[in-house]
Amino acid sequence: MKADSVHDFASIIRGRRHELGLTQAALADRAGVSRKWVHELEGGKPTAELGLVVRTLHALGLELDVRDPTSVPGDRQSVDLDEVLRRHGADG
Amino acid sequence: MKADSVHDFASIIRGRRHELGLTQAALADRAGVSRKWVHELEGGKPTAELGLVVRTLHALGLELDVRDPTSVPGDRQSVDLDEVLRRHGADG
DNA sequence: CTCCTTTGTCACCGATCGGTGACGTGCAGT
DNA sequence: ACTGCACGTCACCGATCGGTGACAAAGGAG
C-alpha cells in the first residue's frame, strides 16, 4: 500500500484500525500515545513524529517499507541518478 | 526495504543519499529542510516530522509503503485479528 | 427518551522541534 | 602550508508538538 503523503497514512491507519475493530482509545493505548494524537494522525497531521507513527503502525500489525520505484525487477538493478533527480527536483 | 525503526530510516536515507552522490546540504535543499535536520534524521531522530520525512524520501526518489506482513500472497487474504493483536500487544 | 460508546474538539501547558548562523574537524588537491 | 568542501556540532529562538482533562455531537440499544 503506497503512502505518498501524510493523508495516505491517515486513511491507511484509520482503515486498518476499523479492520481490527479497535477504537481510537484502544489504539492509542496500544501505541502508547494519546487519543487526541491518534485523532490528529487520522486527520492527516503532517507534523506527527516519525517514531510515534512507526509505533502506531506496529500496534496495527503493519510494516513500513521504503522502496525505489525505479528499480523494476527484471528491468535493471541500478538507477538513472540524473533521471531520478530530474523527476523529483524541479516539479516532478 | 523494511523500515522497522527510525534507525532504519536513518541508514536507508543516508545510503540512498550517497548512492545519488548528494551532500546533506543538497538533499536538504531539495527536500526543503535544513542541513541540520538532515543530519539529525540520518542520526535516527525519532521526533522528525512525518511530513518532512516523506518529502525527504521523495527528494531521494524513494517511495513509502505500508504493508501487512501477515498477508502472504497465495496464502490467504485476510488476517487473524486476534493473532495480530496478540503479537503486537504484549511483547511481540 | 435514556444510557452508553465512540469520536470530535477545546484550553492549557511544559517540552521540544526545526531554522539560522557560525565554528571546528577531516580529507583531498595543488 | 593553503584552499575548498562535506560534515558534525553549538547557542539561540519562535512556533508548535503531544498529553491531560473535560465537554458536546453522533450513533445504536432498550
PDB file of C-alpha atoms (C1' of nucleotides) in Angstrom:
ATOM      1  CA  MET A   1       0.000   0.000   0.000  1.00  0.00           C
ATOM      2  CA  LYS A   2       1.645   3.152  -1.219  1.00  0.00           C
ATOM      3  CA  ALA A   3       1.775   6.054   1.222  1.00  0.00           C
ATOM      4  CA  ASP A   4       2.811   9.031  -0.818  1.00  0.00           C
ATOM      5  CA  SER A   5       1.501  11.638   1.555  1.00  0.00           C
ATOM      6  CA  VAL A   6       0.521  12.030   5.156  1.00  0.00           C
ATOM      7  CA  HIS A   7      -3.086  11.759   4.049  1.00  0.00           C
ATOM      8  CA  ASP A   8      -2.382   8.271   2.779  1.00  0.00           C
ATOM      9  CA  PHE A   9      -1.135   7.408   6.223  1.00  0.00           C
ATOM     10  CA  ALA A  10      -4.282   8.849   7.649  1.00  0.00           C
ATOM     11  CA  SER A  11      -6.635   6.663   5.638  1.00  0.00           C
ATOM     12  CA  ILE A  12      -4.468   3.566   5.878  1.00  0.00           C
ATOM     13  CA  ILE A  13      -4.313   3.846   9.638  1.00  0.00           C
ATOM     14  CA  ARG A  14      -7.944   4.613  10.077  1.00  0.00           C
ATOM     15  CA  GLY A  15      -8.944   1.809   7.745  1.00  0.00           C
ATOM     16  CA  ARG A  16      -6.716  -0.689   9.432  1.00  0.00           C
ATOM     17  CA  ARG A  17      -7.948   0.332  12.837  1.00  0.00           C
ATOM     18  CA  HIS A  18     -11.511  -0.329  11.765  1.00  0.00           C
ATOM     19  CA  GLU A  19     -10.461  -3.651  10.275  1.00  0.00           C
ATOM     20  CA  LEU A  20      -9.131  -4.658  13.647  1.00  0.00           C
ATOM     21  CA  GLY A  21     -12.184  -3.334  15.421  1.00  0.00           C
ATOM     22  CA  LEU A  22     -10.161  -1.016  17.589  1.00  0.00           C
ATOM     23  CA  THR A  23     -11.302   2.310  18.970  1.00  0.00           C
ATOM     24  CA  GLN A  24      -9.066   5.353  18.858  1.00  0.00           C
ATOM     25  CA  ALA A  25      -8.604   4.991  22.579  1.00  0.00           C
ATOM     26  CA  ALA A  26      -7.633   1.342  22.276  1.00  0.00           C
ATOM     27  CA  LEU A  27      -5.151   2.052  19.510  1.00  0.00           C
ATOM     28  CA  ALA A  28      -3.737   4.996  21.413  1.00  0.00           C
ATOM     29  CA  ASP A  29      -3.268   2.750  24.397  1.00  0.00           C
ATOM     30  CA  ARG A  30      -1.572   0.021  22.400  1.00  0.00           C
ATOM     31  CA  ALA A  31       0.697   2.510  20.646  1.00  0.00           C
ATOM     32  CA  GLY A  32       1.447   4.436  23.796  1.00  0.00           C
ATOM     33  CA  VAL A  33       0.106   7.734  22.515  1.00  0.00           C
ATOM     34  CA  SER A  34      -2.852   9.892  23.374  1.00  0.00           C
ATOM     35  CA  ARG A  35      -6.276   9.551  21.826  1.00  0.00           C
ATOM     36  CA  LYS A  36      -6.016  13.112  20.654  1.00  0.00           C
ATOM     37  CA  TRP A  37      -2.865  12.245  18.772  1.00  0.00           C
ATOM     38  CA  VAL A  38      -4.492   9.277  17.036  1.00  0.00           C
ATOM     39  CA  HIS A  39      -7.346  11.522  16.073  1.00  0.00           C
ATOM     40  CA  GLU A  40      -4.955  14.080  14.637  1.00  0.00           C
ATOM     41  CA  LEU A  41      -2.927  11.473  12.795  1.00  0.00           C
ATOM     42  CA  GLU A  42      -6.082  10.103  11.200  1.00  0.00           C
ATOM     43  CA  GLY A  43      -6.798  13.661  10.184  1.00  0.00           C
ATOM     44  CA  GLY A  44      -3.564  13.763   8.227  1.00  0.00           C
ATOM     45  CA  LYS A  45      -1.359  15.702  10.599  1.00  0.00           C
ATOM     46  CA  PRO A  46       1.929  16.281   8.758  1.00  0.00           C
ATOM     47  CA  THR A  47       3.878  17.138  11.873  1.00  0.00           C
ATOM     48  CA  ALA A  48       3.276  13.839  13.619  1.00  0.00           C
ATOM     49  CA  GLU A  49       6.528  12.461  14.948  1.00  0.00           C
ATOM     50  CA  LEU A  50       8.029   9.640  12.932  1.00  0.00           C
ATOM     51  CA  GLY A  51       8.692   7.466  15.961  1.00  0.00           C
ATOM     52  CA  LEU A  52       5.106   7.629  17.118  1.00  0.00           C
ATOM     53  CA  VAL A  53       3.851   6.853  13.633  1.00  0.00           C
ATOM     54  CA  VAL A  54       6.063   3.792  13.458  1.00  0.00           C
ATOM     55  CA  ARG A  55       4.835   2.645  16.846  1.00  0.00           C
ATOM     56  CA  THR A  56       1.237   3.151  15.812  1.00  0.00           C
ATOM     57  CA  LEU A  57       1.755   1.211  12.603  1.00  0.00           C
ATOM     58  CA  HIS A  58       3.255  -1.641  14.589  1.00  0.00           C
ATOM     59  CA  ALA A  59       0.366  -1.550  17.015  1.00  0.00           C
ATOM     60  CA  LEU A  60      -1.836  -2.110  13.983  1.00  0.00           C
ATOM     61  CA  GLY A  61       0.272  -5.017  12.825  1.00  0.00           C
ATOM     62  CA  LEU A  62       1.532  -3.010   9.877  1.00  0.00           C
ATOM     63  CA  GLU A  63       5.005  -2.686   8.494  1.00  0.00           C
ATOM     64  CA  LEU A  64       6.748   0.242   6.881  1.00  0.00           C
ATOM     65  CA  ASP A  65       8.725  -0.171   3.702  1.00  0.00           C
ATOM     66  CA  VAL A  66      10.939   2.167   1.730  1.00  0.00           C
ATOM     67  CA  ARG A  67      11.128   1.350  -1.950  1.00  0.00           C
ATOM     68  CA  ASP A  68      12.855   2.536  -5.040  1.00  0.00           C
ATOM     69  CA  PRO A  69      10.047   2.820  -7.606  1.00  0.00           C
ATOM     70  CA  THR A  70      12.536   2.928 -10.479  1.00  0.00           C
ATOM     71  CA  SER A  71      14.137  -0.400  -9.673  1.00  0.00           C
ATOM     72  CA  VAL A  72      11.838  -2.737 -11.576  1.00  0.00           C
ATOM     73  CA  PRO A  73      12.673  -6.402 -11.051  1.00  0.00           C
ATOM     74  CA  GLY A  74      13.902  -7.861 -14.310  1.00  0.00           C
ATOM     75  CA  ASP A  75      14.483  -4.483 -15.836  1.00  0.00           C
ATOM     76  CA  ARG A  76      17.717  -3.314 -14.332  1.00  0.00           C
ATOM     77  CA  GLN A  77      19.325  -3.070 -10.990  1.00  0.00           C
ATOM     78  CA  SER A  78      20.679   0.428 -10.814  1.00  0.00           C
ATOM     79  CA  VAL A  79      19.053   3.766 -11.307  1.00  0.00           C
ATOM     80  CA  ASP A  80      19.423   6.710 -13.601  1.00  0.00           C
ATOM     81  CA  LEU A  81      20.529   9.151 -10.984  1.00  0.00           C
ATOM     82  CA  ASP A  82      20.040  12.086 -13.281  1.00  0.00           C
ATOM     83  CA  GLU A  83      16.598  10.816 -14.121  1.00  0.00           C
ATOM     84  CA  VAL A  84      15.611  10.472 -10.507  1.00  0.00           C
ATOM     85  CA  LEU A  85      16.968  13.836  -9.588  1.00  0.00           C
ATOM     86  CA  ARG A  86      15.316  15.416 -12.548  1.00  0.00           C
ATOM     87  CA  ARG A  87      11.928  13.944 -11.745  1.00  0.00           C
ATOM     88  CA  HIS A  88      11.978  14.844  -8.105  1.00  0.00           C
ATOM     89  CA  GLY A  89      13.926  18.036  -8.319  1.00  0.00           C
ATOM     90  CA  ALA A  90      12.014  20.739 -10.093  1.00  0.00           C
ATOM     91  CA  ASP A  91       8.378  19.822 -10.354  1.00  0.00           C
ATOM     92  CA  GLY A  92       8.327  16.086 -10.893  1.00  0.00           C
TER      93      GLY A  92
ATOM     94  CA  MET B   1      13.398  -2.357   2.190  1.00  0.00           C
ATOM     95  CA  LYS B   2      11.866  -2.754   5.609  1.00  0.00           C
ATOM     96  CA  ALA B   3      11.960   0.242   7.906  1.00  0.00           C
ATOM     97  CA  ASP B   4      11.008  -1.095  11.280  1.00  0.00           C
ATOM     98  CA  SER B   5      12.545   1.703  13.287  1.00  0.00           C
ATOM     99  CA  VAL B   6      13.701   5.259  12.873  1.00  0.00           C
ATOM    100  CA  HIS B   7      17.231   3.937  12.688  1.00  0.00           C
ATOM    101  CA  ASP B   8      16.305   2.011   9.586  1.00  0.00           C
ATOM    102  CA  PHE B   9      15.147   5.255   8.071  1.00  0.00           C
ATOM    103  CA  ALA B  10      18.416   6.802   9.053  1.00  0.00           C
ATOM    104  CA  SER B  11      20.585   4.276   7.260  1.00  0.00           C
ATOM    105  CA  ILE B  12      18.277   3.974   4.278  1.00  0.00           C
ATOM    106  CA  ILE B  13      18.279   7.707   3.760  1.00  0.00           C
ATOM    107  CA  ARG B  14      21.968   8.112   4.291  1.00  0.00           C
ATOM    108  CA  GLY B  15      22.748   5.205   1.999  1.00  0.00           C
ATOM    109  CA  ARG B  16      20.455   6.446  -0.721  1.00  0.00           C
ATOM    110  CA  ARG B  17      21.868   9.937  -0.475  1.00  0.00           C
ATOM    111  CA  HIS B  18      25.338   8.585  -1.047  1.00  0.00           C
ATOM    112  CA  GLU B  19      24.078   6.490  -3.935  1.00  0.00           C
ATOM    113  CA  LEU B  20      22.845   9.631  -5.559  1.00  0.00           C
ATOM    114  CA  GLY B  21      26.033  11.497  -4.748  1.00  0.00           C
ATOM    115  CA  LEU B  22      24.220  14.203  -2.867  1.00  0.00           C
ATOM    116  CA  THR B  23      25.558  16.183   0.039  1.00  0.00           C
ATOM    117  CA  GLN B  24      23.493  16.808   3.134  1.00  0.00           C
ATOM    118  CA  ALA B  25      23.141  20.391   2.016  1.00  0.00           C
ATOM    119  CA  ALA B  26      21.975  19.392  -1.441  1.00  0.00           C
ATOM    120  CA  LEU B  27      19.430  16.956  -0.078  1.00  0.00           C
ATOM    121  CA  ALA B  28      18.253  19.485   2.465  1.00  0.00           C
ATOM    122  CA  ASP B  29      17.783  21.969  -0.322  1.00  0.00           C
ATOM    123  CA  ARG B  30      15.868  19.541  -2.496  1.00  0.00           C
ATOM    124  CA  ALA B  31      13.653  18.437   0.371  1.00  0.00           C
ATOM    125  CA  GLY B  32      13.118  21.950   1.645  1.00  0.00           C
ATOM    126  CA  VAL B  33      14.587  21.321   5.045  1.00  0.00           C
ATOM    127  CA  SER B  34      17.707  22.464   6.842  1.00  0.00           C
ATOM    128  CA  ARG B  35      21.045  20.725   6.687  1.00  0.00           C
ATOM    129  CA  LYS B  36      20.902  20.303  10.432  1.00  0.00           C
ATOM    130  CA  TRP B  37      17.627  18.446  10.116  1.00  0.00           C
ATOM    131  CA  VAL B  38      19.025  16.063   7.521  1.00  0.00           C
ATOM    132  CA  HIS B  39      21.960  15.448   9.788  1.00  0.00           C
ATOM    133  CA  GLU B  40      19.646  14.694  12.679  1.00  0.00           C
ATOM    134  CA  LEU B  41      17.412  12.444  10.609  1.00  0.00           C
ATOM    135  CA  GLU B  42      20.428  10.454   9.471  1.00  0.00           C
ATOM    136  CA  GLY B  43      21.295  10.161  13.124  1.00  0.00           C
ATOM    137  CA  GLY B  44      17.984   8.420  13.762  1.00  0.00           C
ATOM    138  CA  LYS B  45      15.980  11.237  15.272  1.00  0.00           C
ATOM    139  CA  PRO B  46      12.664   9.705  16.329  1.00  0.00           C
ATOM    140  CA  THR B  47      10.867  13.018  16.598  1.00  0.00           C
ATOM    141  CA  ALA B  48      11.382  14.007  12.983  1.00  0.00           C
ATOM    142  CA  GLU B  49       8.118  15.200  11.495  1.00  0.00           C
ATOM    143  CA  LEU B  50       6.397  12.707   9.230  1.00  0.00           C
ATOM    144  CA  GLY B  51       5.749  15.258   6.503  1.00  0.00           C
ATOM    145  CA  LEU B  52       9.386  16.249   6.271  1.00  0.00           C
ATOM    146  CA  VAL B  53      10.457  12.626   6.196  1.00  0.00           C
ATOM    147  CA  VAL B  54       8.092  11.927   3.327  1.00  0.00           C
ATOM    148  CA  ARG B  55       9.390  14.954   1.457  1.00  0.00           C
ATOM    149  CA  THR B  56      12.965  13.877   2.020  1.00  0.00           C
ATOM    150  CA  LEU B  57      12.220  10.353   0.813  1.00  0.00           C
ATOM    151  CA  HIS B  58      10.661  11.771  -2.331  1.00  0.00           C
ATOM    152  CA  ALA B  59      13.637  14.031  -2.859  1.00  0.00           C
ATOM    153  CA  LEU B  60      15.703  10.856  -2.865  1.00  0.00           C
ATOM    154  CA  GLY B  61      13.415   9.212  -5.383  1.00  0.00           C
ATOM    155  CA  LEU B  62      12.132   6.802  -2.756  1.00  0.00           C
ATOM    156  CA  GLU B  63       8.631   5.691  -2.028  1.00  0.00           C
ATOM    157  CA  LEU B  64       6.955   4.794   1.247  1.00  0.00           C
ATOM    158  CA  ASP B  65       4.850   1.689   1.576  1.00  0.00           C
ATOM    159  CA  VAL B  66       2.678   0.350   4.362  1.00  0.00           C
ATOM    160  CA  ARG B  67       2.331  -3.403   4.364  1.00  0.00           C
ATOM    161  CA  ASP B  68       0.546  -6.098   6.224  1.00  0.00           C
ATOM    162  CA  PRO B  69       3.266  -8.655   6.917  1.00  0.00           C
ATOM    163  CA  THR B  70       0.725 -11.365   7.691  1.00  0.00           C
ATOM    164  CA  SER B  71      -0.964 -11.194   4.316  1.00  0.00           C
ATOM    165  CA  VAL B  72       1.242 -13.572   2.364  1.00  0.00           C
ATOM    166  CA  PRO B  73       0.382 -13.702  -1.351  1.00  0.00           C
ATOM    167  CA  GLY B  74      -1.004 -17.125  -2.143  1.00  0.00           C
ATOM    168  CA  ASP B  75      -1.581 -17.959   1.463  1.00  0.00           C
ATOM    169  CA  ARG B  76      -4.704 -16.102   2.395  1.00  0.00           C
ATOM    170  CA  GLN B  77      -6.198 -12.702   2.025  1.00  0.00           C
ATOM    171  CA  SER B  78      -7.432 -11.771   5.448  1.00  0.00           C
ATOM    172  CA  VAL B  79      -5.736 -11.672   8.798  1.00  0.00           C
ATOM    173  CA  ASP B  80      -6.128 -13.312  12.135  1.00  0.00           C
ATOM    174  CA  LEU B  81      -7.030 -10.216  14.038  1.00  0.00           C
ATOM    175  CA  ASP B  82      -6.535 -11.915  17.383  1.00  0.00           C
ATOM    176  CA  GLU B  83      -3.196 -13.163  16.221  1.00  0.00           C
ATOM    177  CA  VAL B  84      -2.065  -9.720  15.129  1.00  0.00           C
ATOM    178  CA  LEU B  85      -3.247  -8.061  18.268  1.00  0.00           C
ATOM    179  CA  ARG B  86      -1.666 -10.752  20.373  1.00  0.00           C
ATOM    180  CA  ARG B  87       1.688 -10.441  18.666  1.00  0.00           C
ATOM    181  CA  HIS B  88       1.823  -6.694  18.827  1.00  0.00           C
ATOM    182  CA  GLY B  89       0.053  -6.235  22.099  1.00  0.00           C
ATOM    183  CA  ALA B  90       2.106  -7.765  24.836  1.00  0.00           C
ATOM    184  CA  ASP B  91       5.703  -8.139  23.774  1.00  0.00           C
ATOM    185  CA  GLY B  92       5.586  -9.268  20.162  1.00  0.00           C
TER     186      GLY B  92
ATOM    187  C1'  DC C   1     -36.345   9.487  25.692  1.00  0.00           C
ATOM    188  C1'  DT C   2     -32.350   7.484  28.246  1.00  0.00           C
ATOM    189  C1'  DC C   3     -27.960   5.145  28.621  1.00  0.00           C
ATOM    190  C1'  DC C   4     -23.556   4.043  26.687  1.00  0.00           C
ATOM    191  C1'  DT C   5     -19.794   4.162  23.467  1.00  0.00           C
ATOM    192  C1'  DT C   6     -17.054   6.435  20.140  1.00  0.00           C
ATOM    193  C1'  DT C   7     -15.427  10.384  18.204  1.00  0.00           C
ATOM    194  C1'  DG C   8     -14.532  15.454  17.509  1.00  0.00           C
ATOM    195  C1'  DT C   9     -12.948  19.372  19.814  1.00  0.00           C
ATOM    196  C1'  DC C  10     -11.308  22.768  23.293  1.00  0.00           C
ATOM    197  C1'  DA C  11      -7.948  25.290  26.568  1.00  0.00           C
ATOM    198  C1'  DC C  12      -3.886  24.801  28.961  1.00  0.00           C
ATOM    199  C1'  DC C  13       0.951  23.512  29.492  1.00  0.00           C
ATOM    200  C1'  DG C  14       5.871  22.015  29.579  1.00  0.00           C
ATOM    201  C1'  DA C  15       8.972  20.267  26.371  1.00  0.00           C
ATOM    202  C1'  DT C  16      10.905  20.286  22.159  1.00  0.00           C
ATOM    203  C1'  DC C  17      11.060  20.870  17.033  1.00  0.00           C
ATOM    204  C1'  DG C  18      13.349  22.808  13.099  1.00  0.00           C
ATOM    205  C1'  DG C  19      15.752  27.031  11.109  1.00  0.00           C
ATOM    206  C1'  DT C  20      19.601  30.145  11.195  1.00  0.00           C
ATOM    207  C1'  DG C  21      24.282  31.387  11.503  1.00  0.00           C
ATOM    208  C1'  DA C  22      28.575  30.167  12.961  1.00  0.00           C
ATOM    209  C1'  DC C  23      32.744  27.490  14.162  1.00  0.00           C
ATOM    210  C1'  DG C  24      35.987  23.376  14.178  1.00  0.00           C
ATOM    211  C1'  DT C  25      37.455  18.937  12.093  1.00  0.00           C
ATOM    212  C1'  DG C  26      38.857  15.735   8.472  1.00  0.00           C
ATOM    213  C1'  DC C  27      40.079  14.962   3.878  1.00  0.00           C
ATOM    214  C1'  DA C  28      41.711  15.915  -0.934  1.00  0.00           C
ATOM    215  C1'  DG C  29      44.082  18.620  -4.386  1.00  0.00           C
ATOM    216  C1'  DT C  30      47.751  21.876  -5.546  1.00  0.00           C
TER     217       DT C  30
ATOM    218  C1'  DA D   1      51.051  25.170   4.130  1.00  0.00           C
ATOM    219  C1'  DC D   2      46.846  26.735   1.861  1.00  0.00           C
ATOM    220  C1'  DT D   3      42.269  26.340  -0.216  1.00  0.00           C
ATOM    221  C1'  DG D   4      37.828  24.254  -0.586  1.00  0.00           C
ATOM    222  C1'  DC D   5      34.263  21.017   0.570  1.00  0.00           C
ATOM    223  C1'  DA D   6      31.407  17.993   3.466  1.00  0.00           C
ATOM    224  C1'  DC D   7      30.141  17.075   7.861  1.00  0.00           C
ATOM    225  C1'  DG D   8      29.445  17.407  12.990  1.00  0.00           C
ATOM    226  C1'  DT D   9      28.087  20.466  16.394  1.00  0.00           C
ATOM    227  C1'  DC D  10      26.737  24.623  19.059  1.00  0.00           C
ATOM    228  C1'  DA D  11      23.646  28.515  21.042  1.00  0.00           C
ATOM    229  C1'  DC D  12      19.640  30.935  20.235  1.00  0.00           C
ATOM    230  C1'  DC D  13      14.786  31.416  19.022  1.00  0.00           C
ATOM    231  C1'  DG D  14       9.782  31.404  17.775  1.00  0.00           C
ATOM    232  C1'  DA D  15       6.464  28.102  16.840  1.00  0.00           C
ATOM    233  C1'  DT D  16       4.419  24.075  17.787  1.00  0.00           C
ATOM    234  C1'  DC D  17       4.100  19.215  19.452  1.00  0.00           C
ATOM    235  C1'  DG D  18       1.732  15.859  22.267  1.00  0.00           C
ATOM    236  C1'  DG D  19      -0.547  14.918  26.891  1.00  0.00           C
ATOM    237  C1'  DT D  20      -4.226  15.809  30.043  1.00  0.00           C
ATOM    238  C1'  DG D  21      -8.865  16.593  31.330  1.00  0.00           C
ATOM    239  C1'  DA D  22     -13.193  17.911  30.053  1.00  0.00           C
ATOM    240  C1'  DC D  23     -17.287  18.603  27.295  1.00  0.00           C
ATOM    241  C1'  DA D  24     -20.557  18.060  23.061  1.00  0.00           C
ATOM    242  C1'  DA D  25     -22.225  15.535  18.946  1.00  0.00           C
ATOM    243  C1'  DA D  26     -23.447  11.195  16.662  1.00  0.00           C
ATOM    244  C1'  DG D  27     -24.934   6.502  16.656  1.00  0.00           C
ATOM    245  C1'  DG D  28     -27.006   2.244  18.396  1.00  0.00           C
ATOM    246  C1'  DA D  29     -29.903  -0.477  22.009  1.00  0.00           C
ATOM    247  C1'  DG D  30     -33.596  -0.940  25.347  1.00  0.00           C
TER     248       DG D  30
END
